[in-house]
Amino acid sequence: MTARETSSTGSGPAADEGWTDDILGDPFQQRTVPLGVDDEGPVVATLVRRLPHRLTAAFRPLHDVDVLYVHGWSDYFFQVELARFWTHLGARFHALDLRKYGRSLRDGQTPGYVTDLAVYDDDIAAALRVMGHTADEGADASPRRLVLLGHSTGGLTLTLWAARHPGLASAVVLNSPWLELQLGAIGRQAVTPLVEVRARWDPRGTHPAVDLGYYTRAQRELGTLPPDDHAAWRPARGFPTHPGWLWAIIEGHRAVAAGVDVGCPALVLLSRRSASAFSWSETLRAVDSVLVVDDIARAATRIGSLVTIGRVEGALHDVFLSAPVAREDAYRVLRAWAVGALAGPG
């Protein structure tokens, strides 16, 4: 990382220990965080960071803010533009490749597999310690404020984490969070007994493939896909799914449906429209083809007492990987909300 991009706060040899060059190139760095061993071997998470300009950060509206980003299913962090957005406002940006995803995926591991989303508490706690924060009750709080930023499954994970750790986050930003099953609440309730039985007796069994690759194709045609040399981390039709993992997701959805409280202001960004398709059409370049966004908008009203929902015309499932006009609209909404919610002293 160049000196121009190094923050003047928390810099120095101790702060830089363990950081190496990242695959995204300068000024991004990464740090591997060991998480112990499970039945598939050693487990790690990987933290990626980009720091703001050290000479101008103090004059930016979010100079005392740390952002922690968590990706979605079959994904990893590669959104350079998103990191640049936050550092331009003075914030320190960090992204976490969870265990068995992206930079953290090791040979012999089942990609993305967990049976309880609370397992990621260890990943998040480890990342926060590196960032100078803590998830421990009663510990001294960091003088810097924490913003949680999650996409899709990462949005569900961070929503549940914030509800279990009240008071640690100053704001939550959710980019098309997977807060409800695509079947809707009634459909979820209908399939829950079957999923529970399979999760108990055949947790690593297989499901039929349902991803036809159209979401990936839309990104390819819009030019927002990551480099091809990391396609194994983000396969065009997603990772195979398993009953044990699906049970963890449904348990998360049930918690949201019952009502949780992230304990801070929340912004939820969604496309204006969804589409489920069995053949390709140009429409899929301007809709969420993964989630039912109206169901997500309803579920979002149950995650806290101060929730702003922003619907972006023409957005994809990841609103920040959409066509330029939709992407610009999403960043405009995010900037106005973030500066309004976070600018000035905590």
PDB file of N, CA and C in Angstrom, residues 173-216:
ATOM      1  N   VAL A 173     -25.899  -1.062   6.781  1.00  0.00           N
ATOM      2  CA  VAL A 173     -26.298  -0.869   5.392  1.00  0.00           C
ATOM      3  C   VAL A 173     -26.428  -2.245   4.754  1.00  0.00           C
ATOM      4  N   LEU A 174     -27.599  -2.533   4.199  1.00  0.00           N
ATOM      5  CA  LEU A 174     -27.869  -3.849   3.626  1.00  0.00           C
ATOM      6  C   LEU A 174     -28.183  -3.701   2.144  1.00  0.00           C
ATOM      7  N   ASN A 175     -27.436  -4.414   1.342  1.00  0.00           N
ATOM      8  CA  ASN A 175     -27.554  -4.387  -0.108  1.00  0.00           C
ATOM      9  C   ASN A 175     -28.270  -5.668  -0.536  1.00  0.00           C
ATOM     10  N   SER A 176     -29.559  -5.551  -0.847  1.00  0.00           N
ATOM     11  CA  SER A 176     -30.388  -6.714  -1.213  1.00  0.00           C
ATOM     12  C   SER A 176     -30.202  -7.863  -0.223  1.00  0.00           C
ATOM     13  N   PRO A 177     -30.472  -7.631   1.050  1.00  0.00           N
ATOM     14  CA  PRO A 177     -30.252  -8.681   2.054  1.00  0.00           C
ATOM     15  C   PRO A 177     -31.248  -9.824   1.894  1.00  0.00           C
ATOM     16  N   TRP A 178     -30.770 -11.035   2.117  1.00  0.00           N
ATOM     17  CA  TRP A 178     -31.632 -12.219   1.986  1.00  0.00           C
ATOM     18  C   TRP A 178     -32.367 -12.420   3.302  1.00  0.00           C
ATOM     19  N   LEU A 179     -33.415 -11.646   3.511  1.00  0.00           N
ATOM     20  CA  LEU A 179     -34.163 -11.675   4.762  1.00  0.00           C
ATOM     21  C   LEU A 179     -35.367 -12.603   4.727  1.00  0.00           C
ATOM     22  N   GLU A 180     -35.711 -13.126   3.564  1.00  0.00           N
ATOM     23  CA  GLU A 180     -36.847 -14.040   3.441  1.00  0.00           C
ATOM     24  C   GLU A 180     -36.597 -14.987   2.281  1.00  0.00           C
ATOM     25  N   LEU A 181     -37.076 -16.221   2.433  1.00  0.00           N
ATOM     26  CA  LEU A 181     -36.934 -17.223   1.386  1.00  0.00           C
ATOM     27  C   LEU A 181     -37.724 -16.805   0.154  1.00  0.00           C
ATOM     28  N   GLN A 182     -37.248 -17.213  -1.013  1.00  0.00           N
ATOM     29  CA  GLN A 182     -37.912 -16.834  -2.260  1.00  0.00           C
ATOM     30  C   GLN A 182     -39.334 -17.366  -2.357  1.00  0.00           C
ATOM     31  N   LEU A 183     -39.672 -18.352  -1.557  1.00  0.00           N
ATOM     32  CA  LEU A 183     -41.034 -18.892  -1.538  1.00  0.00           C
ATOM     33  C   LEU A 183     -41.989 -18.027  -0.726  1.00  0.00           C
ATOM     34  N   GLY A 184     -41.470 -17.026  -0.030  1.00  0.00           N
ATOM     35  CA  GLY A 184     -42.298 -16.208   0.837  1.00  0.00           C
ATOM     36  C   GLY A 184     -42.501 -16.870   2.187  1.00  0.00           C
ATOM     37  N   ALA A 185     -43.122 -16.147   3.104  1.00  0.00           N
ATOM     38  CA  ALA A 185     -43.286 -16.657   4.469  1.00  0.00           C
ATOM     39  C   ALA A 185     -44.113 -17.939   4.508  1.00  0.00           C
ATOM     40  N   ILE A 186     -45.203 -17.985   3.742  1.00  0.00           N
ATOM     41  CA  ILE A 186     -46.057 -19.178   3.753  1.00  0.00           C
ATOM     42  C   ILE A 186     -45.318 -20.371   3.165  1.00  0.00           C
ATOM     43  N   GLY A 187     -44.617 -20.147   2.064  1.00  0.00           N
ATOM     44  CA  GLY A 187     -43.842 -21.222   1.461  1.00  0.00           C
ATOM     45  C   GLY A 187     -42.730 -21.708   2.375  1.00  0.00           C
ATOM     46  N   ARG A 188     -42.062 -20.765   3.043  1.00  0.00           N
ATOM     47  CA  ARG A 188     -41.006 -21.143   3.991  1.00  0.00           C
ATOM     48  C   ARG A 188     -41.564 -22.025   5.101  1.00  0.00           C
ATOM     49  N   GLN A 189     -42.706 -21.649   5.637  1.00  0.00           N
ATOM     50  CA  GLN A 189     -43.305 -22.442   6.710  1.00  0.00           C
ATOM     51  C   GLN A 189     -43.683 -23.835   6.221  1.00  0.00           C
ATOM     52  N   ALA A 190     -44.090 -23.939   4.963  1.00  0.00           N
ATOM     53  CA  ALA A 190     -44.496 -25.237   4.420  1.00  0.00           C
ATOM     54  C   ALA A 190     -43.311 -26.181   4.240  1.00  0.00           C
ATOM     55  N   VAL A 191     -42.151 -25.639   3.816  1.00  0.00           N
ATOM     56  CA  VAL A 191     -41.005 -26.516   3.534  1.00  0.00           C
ATOM     57  C   VAL A 191     -40.127 -26.745   4.758  1.00  0.00           C
ATOM     58  N   THR A 192     -40.327 -25.973   5.812  1.00  0.00           N
ATOM     59  CA  THR A 192     -39.449 -26.066   6.978  1.00  0.00           C
ATOM     60  C   THR A 192     -39.361 -27.474   7.565  1.00  0.00           C
ATOM     61  N   PRO A 193     -40.474 -28.205   7.771  1.00  0.00           N
ATOM     62  CA  PRO A 193     -40.343 -29.553   8.354  1.00  0.00           C
ATOM     63  C   PRO A 193     -39.486 -30.481   7.499  1.00  0.00           C
ATOM     64  N   LEU A 194     -39.642 -30.423   6.184  1.00  0.00           N
ATOM     65  CA  LEU A 194     -38.847 -31.281   5.306  1.00  0.00           C
ATOM     66  C   LEU A 194     -37.369 -30.917   5.369  1.00  0.00           C
ATOM     67  N   VAL A 195     -37.071 -29.613   5.334  1.00  0.00           N
ATOM     68  CA  VAL A 195     -35.678 -29.179   5.402  1.00  0.00           C
ATOM     69  C   VAL A 195     -35.058 -29.595   6.732  1.00  0.00           C
ATOM     70  N   GLU A 196     -35.827 -29.476   7.814  1.00  0.00           N
ATOM     71  CA  GLU A 196     -35.304 -29.830   9.134  1.00  0.00           C
ATOM     72  C   GLU A 196     -34.937 -31.315   9.197  1.00  0.00           C
ATOM     73  N   VAL A 197     -35.791 -32.190   8.635  1.00  0.00           N
ATOM     74  CA  VAL A 197     -35.505 -33.626   8.646  1.00  0.00           C
ATOM     75  C   VAL A 197     -34.251 -33.940   7.838  1.00  0.00           C
ATOM     76  N   ARG A 198     -34.149 -33.349   6.644  1.00  0.00           N
ATOM     77  CA  ARG A 198     -32.969 -33.602   5.804  1.00  0.00           C
ATOM     78  C   ARG A 198     -31.712 -33.050   6.454  1.00  0.00           C
ATOM     79  N   ALA A 199     -31.822 -31.877   7.102  1.00  0.00           N
ATOM     80  CA  ALA A 199     -30.652 -31.289   7.745  1.00  0.00           C
ATOM     81  C   ALA A 199     -30.146 -32.165   8.885  1.00  0.00           C
ATOM     82  N   ARG A 200     -31.071 -32.846   9.555  1.00  0.00           N
ATOM     83  CA  ARG A 200     -30.685 -33.696  10.678  1.00  0.00           C
ATOM     84  C   ARG A 200     -30.040 -34.995  10.205  1.00  0.00           C
ATOM     85  N   TRP A 201     -30.584 -35.592   9.137  1.00  0.00           N
ATOM     86  CA  TRP A 201     -30.130 -36.911   8.723  1.00  0.00           C
ATOM     87  C   TRP A 201     -29.161 -36.909   7.550  1.00  0.00           C
ATOM     88  N   ASP A 202     -29.154 -35.847   6.769  1.00  0.00           N
ATOM     89  CA  ASP A 202     -28.275 -35.806   5.585  1.00  0.00           C
ATOM     90  C   ASP A 202     -27.819 -34.370   5.348  1.00  0.00           C
ATOM     91  N   PRO A 203     -27.104 -33.772   6.315  1.00  0.00           N
ATOM     92  CA  PRO A 203     -26.803 -32.344   6.243  1.00  0.00           C
ATOM     93  C   PRO A 203     -25.989 -31.932   5.024  1.00  0.00           C
ATOM     94  N   ARG A 204     -25.139 -32.828   4.528  1.00  0.00           N
ATOM     95  CA  ARG A 204     -24.329 -32.486   3.354  1.00  0.00           C
ATOM     96  C   ARG A 204     -24.876 -33.121   2.074  1.00  0.00           C
ATOM     97  N   GLY A 205     -26.145 -33.518   2.104  1.00  0.00           N
ATOM     98  CA  GLY A 205     -26.778 -34.025   0.889  1.00  0.00           C
ATOM     99  C   GLY A 205     -26.871 -32.942  -0.170  1.00  0.00           C
ATOM    100  N   THR A 206     -27.283 -33.316  -1.344  1.00  0.00           N
ATOM    101  CA  THR A 206     -27.321 -32.372  -2.458  1.00  0.00           C
ATOM    102  C   THR A 206     -28.748 -31.910  -2.742  1.00  0.00           C
ATOM    103  N   HIS A 207     -28.842 -30.702  -3.276  1.00  0.00           N
ATOM    104  CA  HIS A 207     -30.099 -30.153  -3.779  1.00  0.00           C
ATOM    105  C   HIS A 207     -30.036 -30.042  -5.289  1.00  0.00           C
ATOM    106  N   PRO A 208     -31.166 -30.070  -5.971  1.00  0.00           N
ATOM    107  CA  PRO A 208     -31.155 -29.809  -7.414  1.00  0.00           C
ATOM    108  C   PRO A 208     -30.640 -28.398  -7.685  1.00  0.00           C
ATOM    109  N   ALA A 209     -29.873 -28.255  -8.749  1.00  0.00           N
ATOM    110  CA  ALA A 209     -29.367 -26.933  -9.136  1.00  0.00           C
ATOM    111  C   ALA A 209     -30.515 -26.080  -9.668  1.00  0.00           C
ATOM    112  N   VAL A 210     -30.669 -24.892  -9.121  1.00  0.00           N
ATOM    113  CA  VAL A 210     -31.759 -24.005  -9.549  1.00  0.00           C
ATOM    114  C   VAL A 210     -31.244 -22.717 -10.164  1.00  0.00           C
ATOM    115  N   ASP A 211     -29.947 -22.439 -10.025  1.00  0.00           N
ATOM    116  CA  ASP A 211     -29.366 -21.226 -10.600  1.00  0.00           C
ATOM    117  C   ASP A 211     -29.004 -21.501 -12.059  1.00  0.00           C
ATOM    118  N   LEU A 212     -29.666 -20.803 -12.972  1.00  0.00           N
ATOM    119  CA  LEU A 212     -29.429 -20.997 -14.401  1.00  0.00           C
ATOM    120  C   LEU A 212     -28.321 -20.103 -14.945  1.00  0.00           C
ATOM    121  N   GLY A 213     -27.703 -19.314 -14.083  1.00  0.00           N
ATOM    122  CA  GLY A 213     -26.578 -18.493 -14.507  1.00  0.00           C
ATOM    123  C   GLY A 213     -26.945 -17.155 -15.108  1.00  0.00           C
ATOM    124  N   TYR A 214     -28.227 -16.779 -15.040  1.00  0.00           N
ATOM    125  CA  TYR A 214     -28.633 -15.529 -15.694  1.00  0.00           C
ATOM    126  C   TYR A 214     -28.152 -14.288 -14.940  1.00  0.00           C
ATOM    127  N   TYR A 215     -28.056 -14.377 -13.626  1.00  0.00           N
ATOM    128  CA  TYR A 215     -27.539 -13.245 -12.859  1.00  0.00           C
ATOM    129  C   TYR A 215     -26.084 -12.973 -13.253  1.00  0.00           C
ATOM    130  N   THR A 216     -25.296 -14.036 -13.359  1.00  0.00           N
ATOM    131  CA  THR A 216     -23.909 -13.888 -13.798  1.00  0.00           C
ATOM    132  C   THR A 216     -23.839 -13.344 -15.214  1.00  0.00           C
TER     133      THR A 216
END
